Short mmCIF file of C-alpha atoms in Angstrom, two decimals:
data_model
loop_
_atom_site.label_atom_id
_atom_site.label_comp_id
_atom_site.label_asym_id
_atom_site.label_seq_id
_atom_site.Cartn_x
_atom_site.Cartn_y
_atom_site.Cartn_z
CA MET A 1 -1.38 -51.55 -64.86
CA ALA A 2 -0.09 -54.83 -63.57
CA SER A 3 0.48 -57.68 -65.99
CA PRO A 4 -1.73 -60.77 -65.72
CA ALA A 5 -0.38 -63.48 -63.43
CA GLY A 6 -0.79 -66.32 -65.91
CA PRO A 7 2.08 -67.04 -68.29
CA ALA A 8 1.63 -66.58 -72.01
CA PRO A 9 1.80 -69.69 -74.20
CA LEU A 10 5.20 -70.66 -75.53
CA ASP A 11 4.07 -70.53 -79.15
CA SER A 12 3.41 -66.81 -78.80
CA LEU A 13 7.17 -66.11 -78.85
CA ARG A 14 8.21 -64.16 -81.96
CA SER A 15 11.76 -63.38 -82.99
CA PRO A 16 12.68 -59.71 -82.58
CA VAL A 17 15.83 -60.08 -84.69
CA GLY A 18 14.52 -58.83 -88.04
CA ILE A 19 12.62 -55.85 -86.71
CA GLY A 20 15.50 -55.13 -84.33
CA LYS A 21 17.94 -54.92 -87.26
CA ALA A 22 15.58 -52.57 -89.08
CA ALA A 23 15.35 -50.39 -85.97
CA CYS A 24 19.13 -50.25 -85.70
CA VAL A 25 19.51 -49.26 -89.36
CA LEU A 26 16.99 -46.45 -88.96
CA LEU A 27 18.58 -45.28 -85.70
CA GLY A 28 21.86 -45.18 -87.60
CA ALA A 29 20.14 -43.02 -90.22
CA VAL A 30 18.99 -40.71 -87.43
CA ALA A 31 22.59 -40.36 -86.23
CA ALA A 32 23.80 -39.70 -89.80
CA ALA A 33 21.16 -36.99 -90.29
CA ASP A 34 22.24 -35.42 -87.00
CA VAL A 35 25.88 -35.37 -88.16
CA VAL A 36 24.81 -33.55 -91.35
CA SER A 37 22.87 -31.05 -89.23
CA ILE A 38 25.88 -30.55 -86.96
CA ALA A 39 28.07 -29.71 -89.98
CA ALA A 40 25.43 -27.32 -91.33
CA GLY A 41 25.02 -25.69 -87.91
CA VAL A 42 28.75 -25.20 -87.43
CA ASN A 43 28.99 -23.68 -90.91
CA ALA A 44 26.06 -21.32 -90.29
CA ARG A 45 27.54 -20.19 -86.97
CA GLN A 46 30.94 -19.56 -88.56
CA VAL A 47 29.45 -17.55 -91.46
CA PHE A 48 27.36 -15.51 -89.01
CA ALA A 49 30.33 -14.91 -86.68
CA GLU A 50 32.56 -13.77 -89.53
CA GLY A 51 29.84 -11.57 -91.01
CA THR A 52 28.99 -9.83 -87.76
CA ALA A 53 32.59 -9.15 -86.76
CA ASP A 54 33.79 -5.55 -86.82
CA ASP A 55 30.25 -4.16 -86.55
CA PHE A 56 28.91 -6.05 -89.56
CA LEU A 57 31.54 -4.58 -91.91
CA ARG A 58 32.07 -7.99 -93.53
CA TYR A 59 28.47 -9.16 -93.41
CA ASP A 60 27.58 -11.06 -96.60
CA GLU A 61 23.82 -11.40 -96.77
CA ALA A 62 23.91 -13.86 -99.66
CA ALA A 63 26.40 -16.10 -97.88
CA MET A 64 24.33 -15.95 -94.68
CA ASP A 65 21.15 -16.81 -96.59
CA ARG A 66 22.84 -19.84 -98.17
CA ALA A 67 24.19 -21.03 -94.82
CA ASP A 68 20.83 -20.53 -93.15
CA MET A 69 18.95 -22.32 -95.94
CA LEU A 70 21.39 -25.25 -95.76
CA TYR A 71 20.95 -25.44 -91.99
CA ARG A 72 17.17 -25.35 -92.20
CA PHE A 73 17.14 -27.94 -94.99
CA SER A 74 19.26 -30.27 -92.87
CA GLY A 75 16.37 -30.45 -90.41
CA THR A 76 14.14 -32.28 -92.91
CA PRO A 77 16.13 -35.53 -92.97
CA GLN A 78 16.31 -35.34 -89.18
CA VAL A 79 12.53 -35.29 -88.85
CA MET A 80 11.94 -37.96 -91.49
CA THR A 81 14.51 -40.43 -90.11
CA PHE A 82 13.34 -39.84 -86.55
CA LEU A 83 9.72 -40.59 -87.39
CA ALA A 84 10.64 -43.74 -89.32
CA ALA A 85 12.93 -44.94 -86.55
CA ALA A 86 10.32 -44.20 -83.90
CA VAL A 87 7.66 -46.29 -85.66
CA VAL A 88 9.95 -49.30 -86.20
CA PHE A 89 11.36 -49.01 -82.69
CA LEU A 90 7.85 -49.12 -81.20
CA ILE A 91 7.03 -52.25 -83.23
CA TRP A 92 10.23 -53.85 -81.92
CA PHE A 93 9.53 -52.66 -78.38
CA ARG A 94 6.05 -54.18 -78.40
CA ARG A 95 7.39 -57.46 -79.72
CA VAL A 96 10.03 -57.81 -77.02
CA ARG A 97 7.39 -56.87 -74.43
CA LEU A 98 5.10 -59.67 -75.65
CA ASN A 99 8.04 -62.08 -75.51
CA ALA A 100 8.75 -60.94 -71.97
CA GLU A 101 5.22 -62.05 -71.06
CA VAL A 102 6.27 -65.59 -72.01
CA PHE A 103 9.61 -65.47 -70.19
CA ASP A 104 8.31 -64.03 -66.92
CA ALA A 105 4.87 -62.41 -66.72
CA HIS A 106 5.33 -61.67 -63.03
CA ALA A 107 8.28 -59.35 -63.77
CA GLN A 108 6.07 -57.02 -65.86
CA PRO A 109 4.77 -53.99 -63.93
CA MET A 110 2.43 -52.95 -66.76
CA ARG A 111 0.23 -54.68 -69.33
CA PRO A 112 1.57 -55.29 -72.87
CA GLY A 113 -0.43 -52.45 -74.40
CA TRP A 114 1.64 -49.96 -72.45
CA ALA A 115 4.68 -50.87 -74.57
CA ILE A 116 3.28 -48.36 -77.04
CA GLY A 117 0.77 -46.35 -74.98
CA ALA A 118 3.30 -45.31 -72.36
CA TRP A 119 5.17 -43.18 -74.90
CA PHE A 120 2.13 -40.99 -75.62
CA VAL A 121 1.04 -40.05 -72.09
CA PRO A 122 2.09 -36.40 -71.44
CA PHE A 123 4.66 -36.04 -68.63
CA ALA A 124 4.25 -39.70 -67.64
CA ASN A 125 6.21 -40.64 -70.78
CA PHE A 126 9.30 -39.46 -68.89
CA PHE A 127 9.17 -42.63 -66.74
CA LEU A 128 6.46 -45.09 -67.90
CA PRO A 129 8.37 -46.44 -70.93
CA TYR A 130 11.34 -47.05 -68.66
CA ARG A 131 9.13 -49.11 -66.33
CA VAL A 132 8.06 -51.23 -69.28
CA ALA A 133 11.64 -51.58 -70.50
CA SER A 134 12.82 -52.52 -67.00
CA GLY A 135 10.33 -55.37 -66.82
CA ILE A 136 11.35 -56.59 -70.28
CA TRP A 137 15.02 -56.47 -69.30
CA THR A 138 14.39 -58.47 -66.13
CA ALA A 139 12.36 -61.14 -67.90
CA SER A 140 14.81 -61.40 -70.82
CA THR A 141 17.88 -61.95 -68.65
CA PRO A 142 19.25 -65.43 -69.42
CA THR A 143 18.61 -67.86 -66.60
CA GLY A 144 21.43 -68.07 -64.09
CA ARG A 145 23.35 -65.10 -65.49
CA PRO A 146 22.49 -61.68 -64.02
CA ALA A 147 22.60 -58.87 -66.56
CA SER A 148 23.91 -55.40 -65.72
CA ARG A 149 21.44 -52.54 -66.09
CA VAL A 150 24.08 -50.01 -67.05
CA LEU A 151 23.12 -50.03 -70.72
CA LEU A 152 19.39 -49.89 -69.95
CA ASN A 153 19.89 -46.88 -67.69
CA ALA A 154 22.32 -45.19 -70.09
CA TRP A 155 19.86 -45.58 -72.98
CA TRP A 156 17.05 -43.97 -71.01
CA ALA A 157 19.21 -41.17 -69.61
CA GLY A 158 20.53 -40.39 -73.08
CA LEU A 159 17.05 -40.34 -74.58
CA ILE A 160 15.48 -38.09 -71.95
CA GLY A 161 18.55 -35.91 -71.56
CA SER A 162 18.85 -35.24 -75.29
CA ARG A 163 15.13 -34.50 -75.70
CA LEU A 164 15.08 -31.99 -72.83
CA PHE A 165 18.27 -30.30 -73.97
CA VAL A 166 17.10 -30.00 -77.58
CA VAL A 167 13.80 -28.41 -76.53
CA TRP A 168 15.64 -25.90 -74.33
CA ALA A 169 18.22 -25.11 -77.02
CA GLU A 170 15.58 -24.57 -79.71
CA ARG A 171 13.73 -22.13 -77.47
CA ARG A 172 16.95 -20.22 -76.86
CA TYR A 173 17.57 -20.15 -80.61
CA ALA A 174 14.06 -18.86 -81.36
CA ALA A 175 14.35 -16.13 -78.71
CA ALA A 176 17.89 -14.97 -79.64
CA GLU A 177 18.16 -11.39 -80.91
CA GLU A 178 21.59 -9.99 -80.04
CA VAL A 179 24.66 -11.23 -81.90
CA ASP A 180 26.12 -12.94 -78.85
CA GLU A 181 22.77 -14.59 -78.12
CA VAL A 182 22.49 -15.93 -81.65
CA LEU A 183 26.04 -17.33 -81.57
CA ASP A 184 25.39 -18.97 -78.21
CA ALA A 185 22.10 -20.38 -79.47
CA PHE A 186 23.81 -21.85 -82.53
CA GLY A 187 26.28 -23.56 -80.24
CA LEU A 188 23.49 -24.97 -78.05
CA VAL A 189 21.54 -26.35 -81.00
CA VAL A 190 24.67 -28.01 -82.37
CA ALA A 191 25.35 -29.47 -78.91
CA GLY A 192 21.78 -30.79 -78.93
CA ASP A 193 22.47 -32.58 -82.20
CA VAL A 194 25.61 -34.10 -80.69
CA LEU A 195 23.55 -35.41 -77.77
CA ASP A 196 21.06 -36.82 -80.29
CA VAL A 197 23.88 -38.78 -81.92
CA VAL A 198 24.88 -40.15 -78.53
CA ALA A 199 21.25 -41.07 -77.76
CA ALA A 200 20.88 -42.82 -81.13
CA VAL A 201 24.06 -44.86 -80.57
CA LEU A 202 22.89 -45.85 -77.09
CA ALA A 203 19.52 -46.86 -78.54
CA ILE A 204 21.24 -49.08 -81.12
CA LEU A 205 23.27 -50.76 -78.38
CA PHE A 206 20.11 -51.19 -76.29
CA VAL A 207 18.16 -52.76 -79.16
CA ARG A 208 21.04 -55.11 -80.05
CA ARG A 209 21.64 -56.18 -76.46
CA LEU A 210 18.00 -56.79 -75.54
CA THR A 211 17.39 -58.65 -78.80
CA ALA A 212 20.42 -60.87 -78.10
CA MET A 213 19.23 -61.46 -74.51
CA GLN A 214 15.84 -62.63 -75.72
CA GLY A 215 17.51 -64.95 -78.23
CA GLU A 216 19.58 -66.52 -75.43
CA ARG A 217 16.57 -66.68 -73.14
CA ALA A 218 14.43 -68.39 -75.79
CA ALA A 219 17.08 -70.87 -76.97
CA PRO A 220 16.53 -73.51 -74.26
CA ARG A 221 12.76 -73.33 -74.79
CA ALA A 222 13.09 -73.75 -78.54
CA ALA A 223 15.64 -76.58 -78.41
CA PRO A 224 14.28 -79.55 -80.35
CA VAL A 225 13.77 -82.88 -78.61
CA ALA A 226 16.44 -85.36 -79.65
CA PRO A 227 15.04 -88.19 -81.74
CA VAL A 228 14.94 -91.62 -80.16
CA PRO A 229 17.41 -93.99 -81.84
CA ALA A 230 15.81 -96.66 -84.03
CA ALA A 231 17.38 -99.42 -81.93
CA GLU A 232 15.64 -98.12 -78.81
CA ARG A 233 12.30 -97.75 -80.61
CA THR A 234 12.35 -101.37 -81.72
CA GLY A 235 13.95 -102.78 -78.61
#
């Protein structure tokens, strides 16, 4: 898994700014879709709670069907924005990993291909992408200025925490039968969407910060050589 010892050529550096901005926009869309789902979930829970009060005396099946349909429909934008954001994020992640090979190949614990492959290994994807990100973060730190890892760690904790919580909440929702169980499950699923919003915001901050770090790290390397004054050339 180790990265090759030899440094990559300088001309292999590629700016992650454009693809980073696209990733941030799509992550913002993910957060927006989650907010819509939160509103739909809160509405569905409220309609269900009101309808099941007093032994279902006020239960309005039509109102419940509308609320449930709205809630289920809100899941479609969530899936679509998540998939789009995931694809663009992986493209960005691979690019910053390749740049990290130029900055400091020795700081990379895994080969460049793992920037994408690590996300698709069952169970190992709970820690392998973080190893890749950690190496990128180390190599991208501007020379002479240590960078805190708080944002890196917060991004990963938010991502893993939200994913695990959402899976657990959805299972509780699917298994709920009694009124109290359904109400609790609604609350858990909504809480999962809130955690998704937090994870998306942390991902945006992570992308922006790492992109900026690579820009600062690359600036001295890309600085043009000052032209020699004409007087000195002819002197």
